[in-house]
mmCIF file of C-alpha atoms in Angstrom:
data_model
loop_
_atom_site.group_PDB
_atom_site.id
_atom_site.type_symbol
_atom_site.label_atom_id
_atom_site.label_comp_id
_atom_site.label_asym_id
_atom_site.label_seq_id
_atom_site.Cartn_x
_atom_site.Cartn_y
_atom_site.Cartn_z
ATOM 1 C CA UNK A 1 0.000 0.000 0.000
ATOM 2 C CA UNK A 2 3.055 2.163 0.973
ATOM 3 C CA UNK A 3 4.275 1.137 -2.397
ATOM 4 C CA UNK A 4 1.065 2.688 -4.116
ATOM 5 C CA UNK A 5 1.093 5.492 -2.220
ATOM 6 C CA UNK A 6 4.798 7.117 -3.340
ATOM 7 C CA UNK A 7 4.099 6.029 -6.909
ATOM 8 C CA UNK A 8 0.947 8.001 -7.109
ATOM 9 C CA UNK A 9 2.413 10.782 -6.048
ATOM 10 C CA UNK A 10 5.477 10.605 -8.158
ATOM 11 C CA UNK A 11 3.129 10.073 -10.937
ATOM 12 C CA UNK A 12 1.421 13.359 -9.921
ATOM 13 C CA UNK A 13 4.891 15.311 -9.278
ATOM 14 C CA UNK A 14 5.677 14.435 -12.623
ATOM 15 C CA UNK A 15 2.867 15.384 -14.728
ATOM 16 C CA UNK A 16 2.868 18.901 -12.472
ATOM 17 C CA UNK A 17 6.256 19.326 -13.804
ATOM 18 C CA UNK A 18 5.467 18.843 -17.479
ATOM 19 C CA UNK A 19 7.381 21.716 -19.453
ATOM 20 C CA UNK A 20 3.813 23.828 -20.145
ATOM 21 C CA UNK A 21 5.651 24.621 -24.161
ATOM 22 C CA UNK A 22 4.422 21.153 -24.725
ATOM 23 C CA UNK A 23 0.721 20.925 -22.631
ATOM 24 C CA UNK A 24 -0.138 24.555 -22.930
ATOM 25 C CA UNK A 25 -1.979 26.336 -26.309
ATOM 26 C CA UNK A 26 0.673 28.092 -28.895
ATOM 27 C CA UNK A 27 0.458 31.356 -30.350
ATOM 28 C CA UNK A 28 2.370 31.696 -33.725
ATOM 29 C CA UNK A 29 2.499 35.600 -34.158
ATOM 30 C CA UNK A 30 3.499 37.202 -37.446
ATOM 31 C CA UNK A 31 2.174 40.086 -40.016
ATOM 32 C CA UNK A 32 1.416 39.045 -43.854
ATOM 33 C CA UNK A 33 2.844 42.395 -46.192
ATOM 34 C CA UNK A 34 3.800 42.555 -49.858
ATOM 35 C CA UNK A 35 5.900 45.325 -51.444
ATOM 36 C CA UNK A 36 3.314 46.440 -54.482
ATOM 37 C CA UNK A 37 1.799 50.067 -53.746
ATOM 38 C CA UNK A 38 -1.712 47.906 -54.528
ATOM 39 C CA UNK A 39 -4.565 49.144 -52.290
ATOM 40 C CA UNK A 40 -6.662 46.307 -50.854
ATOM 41 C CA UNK A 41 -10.525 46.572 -51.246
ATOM 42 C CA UNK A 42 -12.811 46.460 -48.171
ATOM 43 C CA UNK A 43 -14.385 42.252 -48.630
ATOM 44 C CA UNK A 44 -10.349 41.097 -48.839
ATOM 45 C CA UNK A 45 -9.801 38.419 -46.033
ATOM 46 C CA UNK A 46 -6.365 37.507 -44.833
ATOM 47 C CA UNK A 47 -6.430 33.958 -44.148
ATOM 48 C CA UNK A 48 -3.806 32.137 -41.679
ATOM 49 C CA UNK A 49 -3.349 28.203 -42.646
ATOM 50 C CA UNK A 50 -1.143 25.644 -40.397
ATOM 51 C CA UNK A 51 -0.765 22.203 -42.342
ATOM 52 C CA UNK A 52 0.577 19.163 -41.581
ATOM 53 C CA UNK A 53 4.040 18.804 -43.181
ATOM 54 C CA UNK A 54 3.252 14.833 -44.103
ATOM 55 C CA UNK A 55 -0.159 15.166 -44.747
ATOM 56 C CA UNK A 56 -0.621 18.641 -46.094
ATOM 57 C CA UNK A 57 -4.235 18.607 -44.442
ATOM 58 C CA UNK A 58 -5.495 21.744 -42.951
ATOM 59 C CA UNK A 59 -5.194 21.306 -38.820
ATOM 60 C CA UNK A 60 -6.362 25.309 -37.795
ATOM 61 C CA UNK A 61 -7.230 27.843 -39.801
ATOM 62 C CA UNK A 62 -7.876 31.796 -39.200
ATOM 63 C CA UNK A 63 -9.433 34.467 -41.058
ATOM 64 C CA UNK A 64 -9.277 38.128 -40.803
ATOM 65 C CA UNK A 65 -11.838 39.957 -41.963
ATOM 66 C CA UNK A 66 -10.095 43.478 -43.393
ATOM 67 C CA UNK A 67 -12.511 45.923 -44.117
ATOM 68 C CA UNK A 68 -10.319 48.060 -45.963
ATOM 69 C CA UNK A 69 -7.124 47.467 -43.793
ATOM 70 C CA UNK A 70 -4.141 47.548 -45.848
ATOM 71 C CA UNK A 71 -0.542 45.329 -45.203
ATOM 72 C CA UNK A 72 1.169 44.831 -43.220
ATOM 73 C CA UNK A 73 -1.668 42.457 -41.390
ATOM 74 C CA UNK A 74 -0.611 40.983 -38.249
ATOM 75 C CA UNK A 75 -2.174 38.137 -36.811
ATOM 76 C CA UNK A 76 -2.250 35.305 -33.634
ATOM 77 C CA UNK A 77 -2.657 32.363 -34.821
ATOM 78 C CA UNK A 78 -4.122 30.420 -31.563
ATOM 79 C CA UNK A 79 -3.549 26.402 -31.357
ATOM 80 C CA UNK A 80 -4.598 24.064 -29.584
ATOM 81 C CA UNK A 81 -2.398 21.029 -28.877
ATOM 82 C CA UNK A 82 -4.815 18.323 -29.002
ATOM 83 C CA UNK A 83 -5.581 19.724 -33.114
ATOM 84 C CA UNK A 84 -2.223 18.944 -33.867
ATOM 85 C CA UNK A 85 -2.065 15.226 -33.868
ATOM 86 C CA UNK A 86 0.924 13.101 -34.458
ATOM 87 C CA UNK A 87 1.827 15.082 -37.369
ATOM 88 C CA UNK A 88 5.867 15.158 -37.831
ATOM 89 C CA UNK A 89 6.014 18.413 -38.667
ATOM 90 C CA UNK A 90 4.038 21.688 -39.596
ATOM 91 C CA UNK A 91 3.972 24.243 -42.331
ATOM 92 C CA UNK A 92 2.386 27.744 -42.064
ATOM 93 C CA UNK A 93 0.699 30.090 -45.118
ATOM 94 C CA UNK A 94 -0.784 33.211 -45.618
ATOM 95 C CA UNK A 95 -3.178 34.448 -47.880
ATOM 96 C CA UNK A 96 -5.347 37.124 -48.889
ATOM 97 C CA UNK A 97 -8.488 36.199 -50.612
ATOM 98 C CA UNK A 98 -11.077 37.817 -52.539
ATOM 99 C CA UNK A 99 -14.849 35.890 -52.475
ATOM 100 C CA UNK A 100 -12.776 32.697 -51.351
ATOM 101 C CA UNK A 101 -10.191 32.998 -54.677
ATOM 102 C CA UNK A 102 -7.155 33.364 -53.459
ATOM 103 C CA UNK A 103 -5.266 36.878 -54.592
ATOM 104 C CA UNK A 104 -1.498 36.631 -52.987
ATOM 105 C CA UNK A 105 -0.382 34.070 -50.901
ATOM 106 C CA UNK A 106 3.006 33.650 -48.829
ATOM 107 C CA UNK A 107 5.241 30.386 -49.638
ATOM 108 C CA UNK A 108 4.584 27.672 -47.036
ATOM 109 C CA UNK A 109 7.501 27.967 -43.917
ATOM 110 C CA UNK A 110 8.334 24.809 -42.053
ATOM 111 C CA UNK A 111 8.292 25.837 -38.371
ATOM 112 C CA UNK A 112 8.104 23.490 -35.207
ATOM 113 C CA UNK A 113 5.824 24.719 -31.878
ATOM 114 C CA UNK A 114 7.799 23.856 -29.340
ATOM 115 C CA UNK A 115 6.829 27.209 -27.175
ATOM 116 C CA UNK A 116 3.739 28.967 -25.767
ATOM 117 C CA UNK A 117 5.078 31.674 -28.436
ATOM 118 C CA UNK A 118 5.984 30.957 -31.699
ATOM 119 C CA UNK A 119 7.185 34.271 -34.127
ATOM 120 C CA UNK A 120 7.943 33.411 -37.391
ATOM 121 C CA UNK A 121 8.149 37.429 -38.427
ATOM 122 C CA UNK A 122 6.890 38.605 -42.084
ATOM 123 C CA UNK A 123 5.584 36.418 -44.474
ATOM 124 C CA UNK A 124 6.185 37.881 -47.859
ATOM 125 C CA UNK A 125 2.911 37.564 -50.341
ATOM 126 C CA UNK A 126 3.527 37.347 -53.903
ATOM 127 C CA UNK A 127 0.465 37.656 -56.772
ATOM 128 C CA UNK A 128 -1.399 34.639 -56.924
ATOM 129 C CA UNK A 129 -1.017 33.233 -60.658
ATOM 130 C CA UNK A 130 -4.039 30.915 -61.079
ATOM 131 C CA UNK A 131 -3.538 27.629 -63.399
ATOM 132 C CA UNK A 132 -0.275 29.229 -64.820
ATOM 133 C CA UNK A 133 3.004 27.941 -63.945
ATOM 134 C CA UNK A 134 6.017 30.147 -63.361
ATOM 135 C CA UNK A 135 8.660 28.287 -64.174
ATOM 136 C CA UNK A 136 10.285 25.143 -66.437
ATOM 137 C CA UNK A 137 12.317 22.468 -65.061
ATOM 138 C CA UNK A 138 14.300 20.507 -67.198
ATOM 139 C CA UNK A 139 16.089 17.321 -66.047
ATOM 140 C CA UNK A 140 17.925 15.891 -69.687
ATOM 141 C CA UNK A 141 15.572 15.299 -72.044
ATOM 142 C CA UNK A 142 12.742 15.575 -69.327
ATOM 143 C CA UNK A 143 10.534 18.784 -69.630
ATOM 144 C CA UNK A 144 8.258 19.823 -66.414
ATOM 145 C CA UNK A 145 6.564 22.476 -65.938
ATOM 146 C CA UNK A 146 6.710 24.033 -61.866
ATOM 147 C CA UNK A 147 5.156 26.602 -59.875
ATOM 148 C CA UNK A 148 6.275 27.410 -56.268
ATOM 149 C CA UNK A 149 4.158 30.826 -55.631
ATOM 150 C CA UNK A 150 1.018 28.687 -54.277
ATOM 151 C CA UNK A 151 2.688 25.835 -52.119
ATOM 152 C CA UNK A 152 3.814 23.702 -54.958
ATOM 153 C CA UNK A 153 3.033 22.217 -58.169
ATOM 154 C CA UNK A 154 4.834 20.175 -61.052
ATOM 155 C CA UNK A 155 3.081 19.282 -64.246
ATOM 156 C CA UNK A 156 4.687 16.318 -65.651
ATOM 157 C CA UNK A 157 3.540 14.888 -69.176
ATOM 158 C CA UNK A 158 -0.263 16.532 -68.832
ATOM 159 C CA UNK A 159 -0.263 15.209 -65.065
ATOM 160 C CA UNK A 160 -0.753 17.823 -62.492
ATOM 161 C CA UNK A 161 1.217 16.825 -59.388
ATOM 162 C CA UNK A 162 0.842 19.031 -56.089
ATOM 163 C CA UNK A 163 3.938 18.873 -53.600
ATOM 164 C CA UNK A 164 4.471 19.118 -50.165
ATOM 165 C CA UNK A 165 7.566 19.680 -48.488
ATOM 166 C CA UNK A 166 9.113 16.872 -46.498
ATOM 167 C CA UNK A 167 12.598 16.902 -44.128
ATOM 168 C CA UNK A 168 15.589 16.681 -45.992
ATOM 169 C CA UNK A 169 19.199 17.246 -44.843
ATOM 170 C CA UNK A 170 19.584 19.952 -46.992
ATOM 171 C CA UNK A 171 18.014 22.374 -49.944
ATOM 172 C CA UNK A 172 14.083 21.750 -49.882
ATOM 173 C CA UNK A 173 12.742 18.687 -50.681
ATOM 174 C CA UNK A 174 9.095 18.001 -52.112
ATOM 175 C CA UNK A 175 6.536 14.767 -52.089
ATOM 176 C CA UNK A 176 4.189 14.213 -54.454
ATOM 177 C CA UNK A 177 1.075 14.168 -52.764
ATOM 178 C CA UNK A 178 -0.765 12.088 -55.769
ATOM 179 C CA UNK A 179 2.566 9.503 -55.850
ATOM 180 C CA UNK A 180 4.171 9.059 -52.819
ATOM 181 C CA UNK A 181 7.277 7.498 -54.369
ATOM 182 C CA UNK A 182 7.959 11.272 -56.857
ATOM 183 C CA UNK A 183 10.182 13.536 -55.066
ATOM 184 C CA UNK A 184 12.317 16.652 -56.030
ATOM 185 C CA UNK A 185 14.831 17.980 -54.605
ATOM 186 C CA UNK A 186 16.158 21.373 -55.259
ATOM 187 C CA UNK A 187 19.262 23.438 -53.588
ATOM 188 C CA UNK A 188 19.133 26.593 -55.232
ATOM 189 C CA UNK A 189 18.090 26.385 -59.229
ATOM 190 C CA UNK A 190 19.783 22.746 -59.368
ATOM 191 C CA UNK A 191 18.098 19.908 -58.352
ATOM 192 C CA UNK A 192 16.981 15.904 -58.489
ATOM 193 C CA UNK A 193 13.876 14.217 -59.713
ATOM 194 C CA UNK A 194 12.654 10.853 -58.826
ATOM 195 C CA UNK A 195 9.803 8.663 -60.741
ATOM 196 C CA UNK A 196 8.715 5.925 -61.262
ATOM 197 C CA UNK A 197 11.952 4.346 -59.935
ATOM 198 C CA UNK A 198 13.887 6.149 -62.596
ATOM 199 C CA UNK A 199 16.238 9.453 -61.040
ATOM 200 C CA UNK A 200 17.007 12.183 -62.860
ATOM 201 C CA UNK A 201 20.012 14.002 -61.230
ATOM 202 C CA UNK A 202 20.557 17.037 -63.529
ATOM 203 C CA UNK A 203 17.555 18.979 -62.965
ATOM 204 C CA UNK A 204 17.410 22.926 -63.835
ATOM 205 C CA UNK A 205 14.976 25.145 -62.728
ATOM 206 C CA UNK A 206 14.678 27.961 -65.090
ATOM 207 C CA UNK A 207 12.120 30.737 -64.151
ATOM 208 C CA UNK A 208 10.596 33.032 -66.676
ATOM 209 C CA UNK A 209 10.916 36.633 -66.337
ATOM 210 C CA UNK A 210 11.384 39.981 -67.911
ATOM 211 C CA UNK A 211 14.592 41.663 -67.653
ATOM 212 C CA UNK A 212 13.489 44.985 -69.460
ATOM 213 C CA UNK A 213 10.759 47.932 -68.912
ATOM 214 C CA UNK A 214 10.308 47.554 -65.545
ATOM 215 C CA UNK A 215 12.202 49.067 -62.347
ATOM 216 C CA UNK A 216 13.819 46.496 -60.363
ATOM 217 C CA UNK A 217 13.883 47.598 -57.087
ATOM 218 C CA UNK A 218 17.229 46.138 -55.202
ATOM 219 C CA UNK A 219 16.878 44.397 -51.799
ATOM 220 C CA UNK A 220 20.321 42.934 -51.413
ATOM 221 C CA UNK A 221 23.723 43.892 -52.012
ATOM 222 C CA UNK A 222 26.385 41.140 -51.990
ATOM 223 C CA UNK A 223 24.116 39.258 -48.985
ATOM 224 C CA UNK A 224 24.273 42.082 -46.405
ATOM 225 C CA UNK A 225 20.654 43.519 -47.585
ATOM 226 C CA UNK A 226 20.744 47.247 -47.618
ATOM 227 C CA UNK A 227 20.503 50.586 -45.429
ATOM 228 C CA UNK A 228 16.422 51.225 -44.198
ATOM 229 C CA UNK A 229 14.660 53.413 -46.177
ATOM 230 C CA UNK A 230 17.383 54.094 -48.817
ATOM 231 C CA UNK A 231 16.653 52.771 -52.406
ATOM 232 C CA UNK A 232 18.797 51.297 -55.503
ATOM 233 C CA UNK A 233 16.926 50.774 -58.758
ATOM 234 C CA UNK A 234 17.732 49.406 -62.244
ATOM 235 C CA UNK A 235 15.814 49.574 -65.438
ATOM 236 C CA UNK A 236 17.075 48.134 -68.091
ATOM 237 C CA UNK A 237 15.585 49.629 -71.469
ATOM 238 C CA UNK A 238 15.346 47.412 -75.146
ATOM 239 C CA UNK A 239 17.851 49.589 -76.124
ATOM 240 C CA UNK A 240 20.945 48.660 -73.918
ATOM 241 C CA UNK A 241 20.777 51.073 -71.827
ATOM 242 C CA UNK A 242 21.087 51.160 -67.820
ATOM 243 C CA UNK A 243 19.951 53.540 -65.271
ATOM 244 C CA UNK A 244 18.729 53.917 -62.120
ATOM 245 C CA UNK A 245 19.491 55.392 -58.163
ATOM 246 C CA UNK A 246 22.240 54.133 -56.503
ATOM 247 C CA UNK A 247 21.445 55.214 -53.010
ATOM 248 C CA UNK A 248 22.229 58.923 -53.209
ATOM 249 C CA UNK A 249 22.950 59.380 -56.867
ATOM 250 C CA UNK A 250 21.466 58.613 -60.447
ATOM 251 C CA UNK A 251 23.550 56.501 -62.225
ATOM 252 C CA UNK A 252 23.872 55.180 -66.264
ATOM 253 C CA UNK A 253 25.432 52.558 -68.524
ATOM 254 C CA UNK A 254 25.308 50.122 -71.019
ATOM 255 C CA UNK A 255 24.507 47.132 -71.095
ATOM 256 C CA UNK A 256 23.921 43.774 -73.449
ATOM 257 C CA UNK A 257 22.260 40.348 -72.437
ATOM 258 C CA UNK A 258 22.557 36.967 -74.324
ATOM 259 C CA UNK A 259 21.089 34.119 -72.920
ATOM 260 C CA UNK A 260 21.715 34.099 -69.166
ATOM 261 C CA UNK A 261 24.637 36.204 -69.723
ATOM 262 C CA UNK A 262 25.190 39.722 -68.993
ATOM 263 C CA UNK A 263 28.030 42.910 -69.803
ATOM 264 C CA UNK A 264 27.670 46.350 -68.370
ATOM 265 C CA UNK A 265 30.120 48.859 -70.164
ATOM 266 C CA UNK A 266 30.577 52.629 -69.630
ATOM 267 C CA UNK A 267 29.367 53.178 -66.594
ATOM 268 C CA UNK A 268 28.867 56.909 -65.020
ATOM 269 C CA UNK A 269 26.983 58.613 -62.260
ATOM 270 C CA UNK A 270 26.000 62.223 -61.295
ATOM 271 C CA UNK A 271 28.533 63.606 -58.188
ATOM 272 C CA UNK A 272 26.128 64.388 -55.047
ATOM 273 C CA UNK A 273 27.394 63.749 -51.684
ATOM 274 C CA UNK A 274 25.677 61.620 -49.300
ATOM 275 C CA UNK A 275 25.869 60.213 -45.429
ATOM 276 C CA UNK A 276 28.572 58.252 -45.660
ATOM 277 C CA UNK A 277 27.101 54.775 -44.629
ATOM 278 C CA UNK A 278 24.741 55.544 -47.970
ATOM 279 C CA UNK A 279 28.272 56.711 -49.786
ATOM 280 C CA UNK A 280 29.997 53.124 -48.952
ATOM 281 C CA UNK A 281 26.242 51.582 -49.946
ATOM 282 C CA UNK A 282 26.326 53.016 -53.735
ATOM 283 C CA UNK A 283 30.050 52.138 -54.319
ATOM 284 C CA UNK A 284 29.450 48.803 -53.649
ATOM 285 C CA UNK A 285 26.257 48.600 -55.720
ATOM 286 C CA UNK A 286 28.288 50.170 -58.908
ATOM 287 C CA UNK A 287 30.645 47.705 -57.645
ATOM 288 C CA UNK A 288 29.122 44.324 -58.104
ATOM 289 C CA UNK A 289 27.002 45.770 -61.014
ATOM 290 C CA UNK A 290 29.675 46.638 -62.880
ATOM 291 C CA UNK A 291 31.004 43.516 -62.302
ATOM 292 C CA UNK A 292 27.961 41.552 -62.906
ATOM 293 C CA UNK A 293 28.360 38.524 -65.621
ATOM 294 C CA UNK A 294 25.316 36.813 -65.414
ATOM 295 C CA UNK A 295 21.596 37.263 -64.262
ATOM 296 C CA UNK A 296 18.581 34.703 -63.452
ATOM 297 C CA UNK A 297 15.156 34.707 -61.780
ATOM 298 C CA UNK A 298 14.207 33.090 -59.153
ATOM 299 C CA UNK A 299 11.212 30.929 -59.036
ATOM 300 C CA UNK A 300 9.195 33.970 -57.019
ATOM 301 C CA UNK A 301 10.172 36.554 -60.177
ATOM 302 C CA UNK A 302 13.121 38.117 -58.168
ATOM 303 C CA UNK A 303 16.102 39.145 -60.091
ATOM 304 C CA UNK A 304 19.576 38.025 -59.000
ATOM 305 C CA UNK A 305 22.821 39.599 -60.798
ATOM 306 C CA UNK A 306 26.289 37.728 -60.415
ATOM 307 C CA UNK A 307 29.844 38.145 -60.773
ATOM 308 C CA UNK A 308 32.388 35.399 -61.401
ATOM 309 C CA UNK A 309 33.636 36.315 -57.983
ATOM 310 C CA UNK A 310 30.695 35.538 -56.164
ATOM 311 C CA UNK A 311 29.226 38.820 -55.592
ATOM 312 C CA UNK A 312 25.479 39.086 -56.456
ATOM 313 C CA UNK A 313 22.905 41.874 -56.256
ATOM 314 C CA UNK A 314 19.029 40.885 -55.653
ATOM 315 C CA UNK A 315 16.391 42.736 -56.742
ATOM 316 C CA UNK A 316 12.373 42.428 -57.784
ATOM 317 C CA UNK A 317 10.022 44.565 -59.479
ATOM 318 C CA UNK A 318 7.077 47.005 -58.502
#
């Protein structure tokens, strides 16, 4: 009886000392933006979506009624433990919708909820694109299409395949929900495709895009981003020519583009004189663009520039 006695209360000792992160509700906090100057109108609904990473099925849901609220929209996503099953993981998207279709939508984030409070910061919308794929991947003499701007989606000889991410080691690697046994897995542009038993390890994805008559509006210079509230454009013309803002001044060159390759020749600028850190900012813009010997897109539209040193500039459009 003594016996039965000090286990029951060991048992209840224990369970009083369960971490509350793991018995306790989670909030995942976070604000859904995109960088158009597009005004929302007053029935758009932001809509908050946590999935199960290896099932993809919907576990909570929230939506935001805006009423002519415009981005950023921040929002608490509440959730209950017992909702979350024995799912292995979890993935979290935002949307905005207009009468249910969906308008922009964030990429899905992997994220675990091991806390009462889970942040996982801005998640940057892009346009949704309907039925139309963004970009091509090509594995030999393989030819898929491939859209990543609403979760994922491969269209492989007329079949539509939709993807969900799974663990990998590293890159991203996707699942087809429709057969289990196709997988892709991409680290940057490059990647591998398996179906059907048959691999395909020289996979390229190549994303459409326009390089001319629009402004490309640069968010990154060589990986260390860029000053707040300064601004470095480009707009390259069908004529060859460059020009754009630099950080304090306007700047001008030419350029050409063939294939994936890229030249910038004669460059100049106009000679105002800036706060320094905005000074050291624009010479190492000119820098790397000057530099720059090749350009792709990236399968959400943004525009990277490299040099054969390793220096890139990053950039998307208004």
């Amino acid at each position: 009886m003594r016996f039965l006695l000090v286990l029951a209360c060991s048992l209840l000792l224990a369970a009083c000392a369960a971490p509350p992160s793991q018995t306790g509700p989670a909030i995942i906090n976070g604000e859904l933006t995109f960088r158009e100057r597009i005004a929302l109108p007053d029935a758009a609904e932001a809509v908050i979506a946590l999935r199960a990473a290896d099932s993809d099925a919907v576990l909570v849901e929230q939506r935001i009624a805006l009423a002519g609220k415009q981005v950023p929209v921040r929002f608490s996503l509440p959730v209950e433990r017992q909702r979350l099953g024995k799912a292995k993981g979890y993935t979290l998207q935002g949307r905005i919708v207009l009468a249910d279709e969906p308008a922009w939508v964030s990429k899905p984030i992997a994220l675990k909820l091991d806390g009462t409070q889970v942040d996982v910061g801005v998640l940057q919308l892009q346009r949704a694109t309907g039925n139309g794929f963004t970009s091509t991947l090509q594995c030999g003499e393989l030819t898929a299409a491939a859209d990543f701007t609403e979760g994922a989606r491969l269209q492989i000889a007329g079949k539509l395949l939709t993807l969900r991410q799974v663990e990998a080691a590293s890159g991203v690697k996707y699942q087809a929900a429709e057969e289990p046994g196709t997988t892709l897995w991409l680290k940057g542009n490059e990647g591998r495709l398996e179906r059907h038993g048959k691999t395909y390890p020289q996979c390229t994805l190549v994303t459409e895009g326009k390089l001319t008559s629009v402004e490309w509006v640069v968010e990154d210079v060589d990986g260390g981003g860029i000053i707040d509230d300064s601004r470095i454009t480009m707009i390259f013309d069908e004529e060859g020519r460059l020009g754009g803002r630099a950080s304090c001044n306007g700047y001008f060159a030419g350029y050409e583009a063939k294939g994936s390759t890229l030249s910038i020749s004669h460059p100049g600028s106009t000679l105002m004189a800036c706060a320094e850190a905005l000074m050291n900012q624009e010479q190492r813009f000119l820098a790397t663009l000057g530099a720059a010997k090749r350009y792709r897109f990236l399968p959400d539209g943004a525009l990277v520039l490299e040099t054969d040193d390793g220096r890139s500039l990053t950039a998307r459009h208004d």
